[in-house]
């Protein structure tokens, strides 16, 4: 049974929310709400949390790791290089002055943290992403899009439900 | 390998270098003493310094703009205003405080050059480490490493560092050494290019020459074997220079006799003033704790006249 | 596709009018729809008011002046900037601090206010963030311009080289190099990350040539799926946390250039907070200036509106007061301290050759901000324009009066030097730096969304929610949370 | 997570250690040092900012007639047409193509020109090396001193040229091959004293460490970078001998020792 | 990990500095260039064994920057003399050398030296060869009588002096004039009169108190290097009490700046004060010879105060000190001698010395050279006037000038420059194209001191008699310059070929002359070569000391001092001051000297007028104002330096500045004070009285920034502990190391 994609566009978050709930309730065969349905919206949609329930986010672990590694590395770098063959004698100061090295350690603490945060974002959010099979530029402008993937058989049912909830526009894959 | 160095010799790298702490100078600690009672301010040392160290003669306009290059400058003070130290006349000539009618106890000449501080404020701030403290207690200045941030000068309490504002060796623009004047240039001293800081080096080229000979003969440099240019020129012999770690050297005896300890920022002798009348030794701006290596001997004036 | 919108039909004459007192303005009117936000922003980029092009031209001219001066200085040597062996620093270092300071306001708005969920920032933080980045770039230029042998600036960078030597990590200048570099990198990353959703909108709405390619590349296939939004929120929060720390540490380190030294008037414990607050203060003033310019230039009246301006002005006033306090504290600690040299230094500033400038700076930076305390002037554009400029002049003077008098009047009387005045070269390069900064900013605002669309949409959404509650209380029906305008 | 962190730290540390120690590799070339320094030196020479060569001095002292007929071409980026230039410095065109291999080469080895070397000690001609900063090129007198007693090669072109200079009473304008930048203070005497006379190493090894195997060249050619890293690597090594200046056996690690 | 051929610029690109990196690499300026790296030494002959490239060789010679005759050591490397130090063997300077001497290098390498003989064509000069020049001189000398030839020199001594004398004899001319503009000739005369010698040997180090009437013996007086070294000993006080220096003068000299008590005296009243001191000493119970007492008795304390303006308490202290601390030493210099009654002042002061019993204790008879022909012929100002008169009468047809610059240093009322036009043929032997050379018909370029050979005998010898050898330290910079001796020899060969034909050059003559007398010169039985080698390598011949004859004690004669008449039109005294570096201006073209600040005022590169604050207030001028200083003979415009080291009735302008020619460094630097000097002469010696000029100072309204080293606080210390001074009388420095 081949699967097909359907993108429905809504004007209002309420409608979209209702539609999702109903799709969920419908318990359609071969249609798993968690995996076969993707919401696209111009802003983050607080309304839908009650629909999906909270989903785990792991980005925050990356900076933790990055910062710790980064500052360790930098401290080694700085004090190691101070202790090389050309030790730079500074009158009245030790060659490896710890508090001073901490300043730069702190800087790299943040730098590496930021780098890994972005890395984390890309990894977790799957960026850069390839364009999904069905896409309308409206979803970033002013409409909420619901992209569903389902058997051809169930597709009409889904479409009906969406239409019921004032889906103003549909996009479908061409049939095979 | 640096990491290995770090781990093996950690304690060594934690020593404070080189004064005070457990780290001694390696065989040498060059220091100077200047007796201002017999310094006549004749400028022989200044000219000798120009001759020895390829100093640029900047000319009238640049001198006026404070771009003069004298590593060793003779400062002339008057002590006869109402409170010593108050300005006698401000730049615009108006009398700031009414002093005596005449400078009737003469002037006070003070030769000022890089003090080669043991805890030099200039060393810590140089971003590229162009100025460091050498093993033998000199405040080094590596011209080719200098990028010209001028932070060292900004942080120098004595303002004895001089910056190459122009390309003084370029015959096209600043022709400081026109043919054949340039043939006098000392081959042992770099002619500094545009944009680097320079300062008194205790005539390091002379020191290194004798130190190399000494190493070849497997000994230390002897007292009197080397003189700085200013010391050699000083007519009155007011400048003495030598290795402080050599107990035989005149310099170490002088510091000892004057009870000036290089590792202190306040000399105990100054606490009991009266009885130390002929202990004239002191170091300028000692209280800022740069621990300078140049000791000055106070000028004396006869009170019987 | 071009999105027609009524935002164009607007009478330019009432631009300089402040909002009337009685009308209750919100930071965003609840009647604005998502579509309108998109179309406004996109179209404002398409054709800004003609003054934009004049501004560009002027900026390029200014940059030209600066570059000419720098080339002359590079060829002849730093001497042409008329410094002396006593006054080794001058306008360059002062301007460096000034620009680093300007950069801080952006971080404050975009990061700190983001954490505290103060929504009014949503329309201004984007260009503020851009200012951060560009101000830092300008500051970096000044470091290089200042060097005697700027062709060897790479000596300052710690990389394993064949010479086997390293920079001197004890030097505050190297800390600067580290921290400012970090700050620049991070803030530009922050700027970019925050722009991704909007770039996606542009990708969808712009259809011509290189910009399309650019946006497509930068948007990285953002489609606003729930997964993307989820992670995006957390990442952005994390970044803003880092940015706040950075901003604080950054200017503290810059202040340590002076505080770590031994010179009277520099060696002051309270310098780091003093610098940081001063940075926020001057940065906010600059923010107001740019606010007014952009509002007119790109027809952002709807979003950069009076309510936002008022909040901005109030914030600036608050910062000004904190800074004033620290300013007096700093003087007090010197005055009642034991360091005679520092005391002399202070007296010298107030009575010596720099006295005129010093009092002017005190007037501009301490007295002038009080104008902001009056509600009637908080939204008066001409007043705020002039005022913000004056404050910036004052704050620049503050930096210059930290640098110059101490050098001329430090520990050693023989070398005191009171009559060094920066030559036209220094002024020219300073002048050019403003052009450079303006040019970067203008180009940015033309190419990238200077106000954040998705955050505005969030704001609009929040307003609708409020509207709904209001209606609910009044017992009318329950209006939909439509993304369209409510008309 | 923790394990990841540890492993990565160790990895980075190792990498960094390798990086900082990579100067131990004595064949590191410095992108700028030798070339650019020559260029800058020559630039200043050309500017006439100072008298750069002994024969310039000679010219000034002895008047125009003593001016050497070929002057040293400035080795500059912009004069590549005159001097082919690479990272190791100039390929110098010497006035007389002096065959080092013939003089200093191994007596038991046959050179390309079918002759064996004479195995003459470097310091026989470069006689100042052991008592001066500079190794020195022998006065023409020295060449003649031997060659007037070697009739066999008397009329070979190079020797002809040699005697032309001699008869004209002119110095041979040799060109400097191993040209250190002017801010460096390199002391031949000290190194020779230490390694040849104290440690009694073979002179070929000692001289060759910096100059390469000259005895196999005709005209000397710079084969080592002579960059700072090159010096440093040797100074790092432990040649423990005396205990006067530094306790350590390595060369001085004090900037002021080699920089002037 | 870094790959081997790691490139910095790549790394910069990695850092994203690409754009910048291109600019950097384009510049390529990565090294700080040294002036003088050498390929190496390669020469055919001439490259002596000792000349190892990179190794210094030291040659001894004699400094000729001034007439003190210090022995110097030249540090020579690769044929270039790089630095001058003092020769420790010389009793005069004992291994030291002053700034002026150091600067001899730049006199040698000076870019403005004349390199070829020049002949005047209209107002152009064209270069000619030496042969042409010498033949030309010969022709010119052909037509004139011997007495119509004159030779004007500075002080000369040694063998060039001998040749000069012989040449004048050969010409049959008696017109050799030794002229020095700045020289203590009245002092010499007075000494001669009082002590029987012109310049007694001074033992400053033996004295406990030195009272100096304007003798700047630390700066520019007679033999400063030697005196400064004595002064150092004197301060340390070998016998336990630190020596006390009292300076009595109207304008603070370098010596005055080092005095324990600087007494500002009304110009010209030094003699009065000396006699006043004698009187006071007598009154204080000091044993004063009756004759002296008789002369001094009129000079009561009141009169002294009234005339000299020195307050009583200072005088009393001085008297007390002189009374209790002996021996003392009284010196007098330009300040005392420079008046119409200068000789009277001098006599009074010598008398004071006698009264104090210093003669024989702190002053001794000098050693003398057994060869009178090489003895120094010191110059004086009178010579120029004599010559000038002759020229004015048109009695001089050929004039040679060497070692002096009369057009610059003669006061304008002499109008020497105009008179010079009356001389048909003027030959100037000079290093620079100075003012006199500009007037010349033929200019002959001289070797610098570093290139020339010679011998000299210093006027003031610190110990036994000595002869200084001047050795060529480097080869000639320019092929067409010749030494003074060589020129004289060449000229003599024209006159007395038989006698001097044998000598190839002056070196040969000198060597021969020395070697011939080697017995008398302490050469003993050494071979000629040995002796000559030794002589040259030491650079000095110390002659066996003869028993010095005792000094004659001064006799008291009646003295009369012309009271300084008040002058309404020209109220102020002008004091032309001598700075140690500028002297009479012959070294004005040496950049080092121009740039090294004047010790007292720290002014560089310009001349200034010192005015006392009170006077300045009266005139309404402040520092930096340009004022016109007008005398009866002329006027100059100089900037004001308000200064408390000068008498309110006097203003002081340094000599030596204000050249109109001579070279790039000297030309138009400052103002020439000689221009304004009146021709007032000392009654006895006929010397020009340098300090007698009266001037009026008027404000021009112009204002300049005065170029000086001192900061805006002047000599103040802004409350910091920088320069510390002890004022005490119980410090004992003799034990200090």
XYZ file of N, CA and C in Angstrom, chain E residues 335-418:
252
model
N 83.621 85.662 33.299
C 82.737 86.630 33.943
C 83.546 87.744 34.583
N 84.698 87.396 35.144
C 85.494 88.428 35.810
C 86.310 89.230 34.803
N 86.740 88.554 33.758
C 87.717 89.222 32.891
C 87.055 90.054 31.812
N 85.785 89.846 31.578
C 85.187 90.379 30.359
C 84.782 91.825 30.434
N 85.498 92.632 31.209
C 85.098 94.034 31.344
C 86.267 94.945 31.012
N 85.954 96.187 30.881
C 87.015 97.134 30.556
C 88.066 97.135 31.653
N 87.623 96.886 32.878
C 88.587 96.804 33.969
C 88.839 95.348 34.336
N 88.749 94.474 33.326
C 88.914 93.047 33.594
C 90.226 92.743 34.276
N 91.302 93.351 33.812
C 92.608 93.067 34.413
C 92.611 93.459 35.880
N 91.939 94.559 36.184
C 91.870 94.981 37.594
C 91.165 93.903 38.424
N 90.001 93.480 37.911
C 89.314 92.386 38.612
C 90.271 91.236 38.843
N 90.930 90.837 37.746
C 91.819 89.684 37.831
C 92.880 89.895 38.893
N 93.480 91.065 38.862
C 94.539 91.332 39.838
C 93.995 91.195 41.256
N 92.816 91.751 41.474
C 92.245 91.673 42.815
C 92.071 90.228 43.230
N 91.606 89.413 42.293
C 91.314 88.020 42.656
C 92.601 87.251 42.890
N 93.597 87.498 42.052
C 94.876 86.817 42.314
C 95.405 87.224 43.687
N 95.158 88.460 44.007
C 95.602 88.923 45.327
C 94.893 88.138 46.425
N 93.592 87.924 46.212
C 92.843 87.147 47.209
C 93.469 85.764 47.364
N 93.817 85.144 46.245
C 94.477 83.841 46.294
C 95.736 83.929 47.160
N 96.464 84.956 46.915
C 97.717 85.132 47.654
C 97.418 85.280 49.146
N 96.424 86.110 49.446
C 96.074 86.341 50.848
C 95.694 85.024 51.510
N 94.941 84.234 50.811
C 94.493 82.953 51.377
C 95.621 81.945 51.441
N 96.750 82.313 50.871
C 97.906 81.419 50.934
C 97.761 80.181 50.090
N 97.039 80.313 48.978
C 96.870 79.141 48.121
C 98.021 78.961 47.156
N 98.729 80.029 46.907
C 99.792 79.944 45.910
C 100.834 78.945 46.400
N 101.067 77.940 45.549
C 102.018 76.914 45.964
C 101.323 75.713 46.607
N 100.170 75.945 47.186
C 99.433 74.807 47.778
C 98.490 74.212 46.745
N 97.547 75.037 46.331
C 96.583 74.520 45.355
C 96.878 75.031 43.954
N 97.880 75.823 43.826
C 98.321 76.204 42.490
C 99.817 75.977 42.425
N 100.250 75.363 41.319
C 101.679 75.087 41.187
C 102.138 75.532 39.815
N 103.426 75.620 39.676
C 103.960 75.998 38.370
C 103.769 74.840 37.404
N 103.381 75.119 36.161
C 103.159 74.049 35.193
C 104.469 73.491 34.663
N 104.405 72.291 34.163
C 105.565 71.733 33.465
C 105.672 72.404 32.100
N 106.860 72.453 31.585
C 107.011 73.072 30.260
C 107.746 72.110 29.347
N 107.448 72.214 28.055
C 108.059 71.309 27.083
C 109.454 71.818 26.741
N 110.424 70.924 26.743
C 111.793 71.376 26.485
C 111.999 71.861 25.050
N 111.016 71.684 24.183
C 111.205 72.132 22.802
C 110.364 73.381 22.582
N 110.925 74.552 22.696
C 110.099 75.772 22.591
C 109.386 75.872 21.250
N 109.989 75.272 20.177
C 109.358 75.509 18.869
C 108.016 74.794 18.735
N 107.825 73.697 19.517
C 106.525 73.033 19.399
C 105.592 73.453 20.535
N 106.044 74.372 21.367
C 105.193 74.822 22.468
C 103.939 75.480 21.900
N 102.828 75.402 22.630
C 101.568 75.938 22.107
C 101.615 77.442 21.935
N 101.102 77.917 20.823
C 100.922 79.354 20.613
C 99.427 79.593 20.750
N 99.010 80.007 21.963
C 97.583 80.135 22.217
C 97.046 81.390 21.543
N 95.794 81.347 21.174
C 95.208 82.481 20.478
C 94.619 83.483 21.446
N 94.354 84.664 20.955
C 93.628 85.653 21.745
C 92.778 86.497 20.806
N 91.948 87.350 21.385
C 91.060 88.173 20.557
C 91.810 89.364 19.973
N 92.856 89.765 20.678
C 93.582 90.944 20.251
C 94.151 90.734 18.844
N 94.601 89.501 18.553
C 95.245 89.223 17.265
C 94.347 89.655 16.121
N 93.065 89.346 16.237
C 92.175 89.655 15.129
C 92.106 91.158 14.907
N 92.073 91.903 16.005
C 91.995 93.362 15.846
C 93.236 93.873 15.147
N 94.388 93.363 15.580
C 95.642 93.789 14.938
C 95.580 93.499 13.447
N 95.213 92.255 13.125
C 95.128 91.877 11.714
C 94.127 92.774 10.996
N 92.999 92.999 11.673
C 91.939 93.781 11.042
C 92.452 95.176 10.689
N 93.194 95.753 11.609
C 93.734 97.079 11.310
C 94.615 97.018 10.076
N 95.507 96.035 10.046
C 96.410 95.912 8.889
C 95.601 95.797 7.608
N 94.589 94.915 7.667
C 93.775 94.714 6.459
C 93.113 96.026 6.065
N 92.582 96.709 7.094
C 91.856 97.952 6.803
C 92.777 98.937 6.106
N 94.048 98.920 6.513
C 94.992 99.832 5.856
C 95.443 99.287 4.511
N 94.957 98.123 4.155
C 95.301 97.553 2.844
C 96.702 97.008 2.790
N 97.258 96.612 3.949
C 98.636 96.118 3.966
C 98.726 94.623 3.746
N 97.592 93.962 3.621
C 97.610 92.503 3.443
C 97.122 92.184 2.045
N 97.976 91.469 1.326
C 97.606 91.106 -0.044
C 97.142 89.653 -0.122
N 97.795 88.772 0.678
C 97.409 87.362 0.696
C 97.149 86.963 2.129
N 96.002 86.339 2.345
C 95.633 85.958 3.696
C 95.276 84.477 3.728
N 95.965 83.766 4.591
C 95.603 82.377 4.835
C 94.803 82.316 6.132
N 93.754 81.512 6.143
C 92.990 81.328 7.374
C 92.860 79.848 7.662
N 93.079 79.496 8.917
C 92.976 78.090 9.295
C 92.507 78.006 10.739
N 91.564 77.110 10.986
C 91.198 76.807 12.358
C 90.466 77.915 13.068
N 89.945 78.882 12.323
C 89.122 79.887 12.984
C 88.154 80.439 11.948
N 87.103 81.027 12.444
C 86.037 81.486 11.559
C 85.753 82.945 11.862
N 86.724 83.829 11.566
C 86.632 85.223 12.041
C 85.387 85.939 11.543
N 84.930 85.643 10.339
C 83.764 86.372 9.831
C 82.571 86.120 10.751
N 82.501 84.919 11.315
C 81.388 84.606 12.195
C 81.622 85.138 13.598
N 82.849 85.004 14.093
C 83.068 85.292 15.507
C 83.506 86.729 15.772
N 83.796 87.498 14.734
C 84.205 88.879 15.011
C 82.961 89.729 15.222
N 83.027 90.626 16.199
C 81.859 91.461 16.465
C 81.676 92.459 15.339
N 80.417 92.793 15.111
C 80.116 93.475 13.851
C 80.760 94.861 13.807
N 80.958 95.487 14.975
C 81.523 96.834 14.909
C 82.955 96.796 14.399
N 83.527 95.627 14.346
C 84.868 95.496 13.755
C 84.775 95.521 12.235
N 83.597 95.393 11.731
C 83.219 94.991 10.359
C 84.380 94.352 9.587
N 84.771 93.221 10.069
C 85.850 92.432 9.474
C 85.467 91.969 8.081
N 84.185 91.630 7.956
C 83.746 91.045 6.680
C 83.995 92.023 5.533
N 83.629 93.288 5.754
C 83.820 94.273 4.687
C 85.310 94.465 4.424
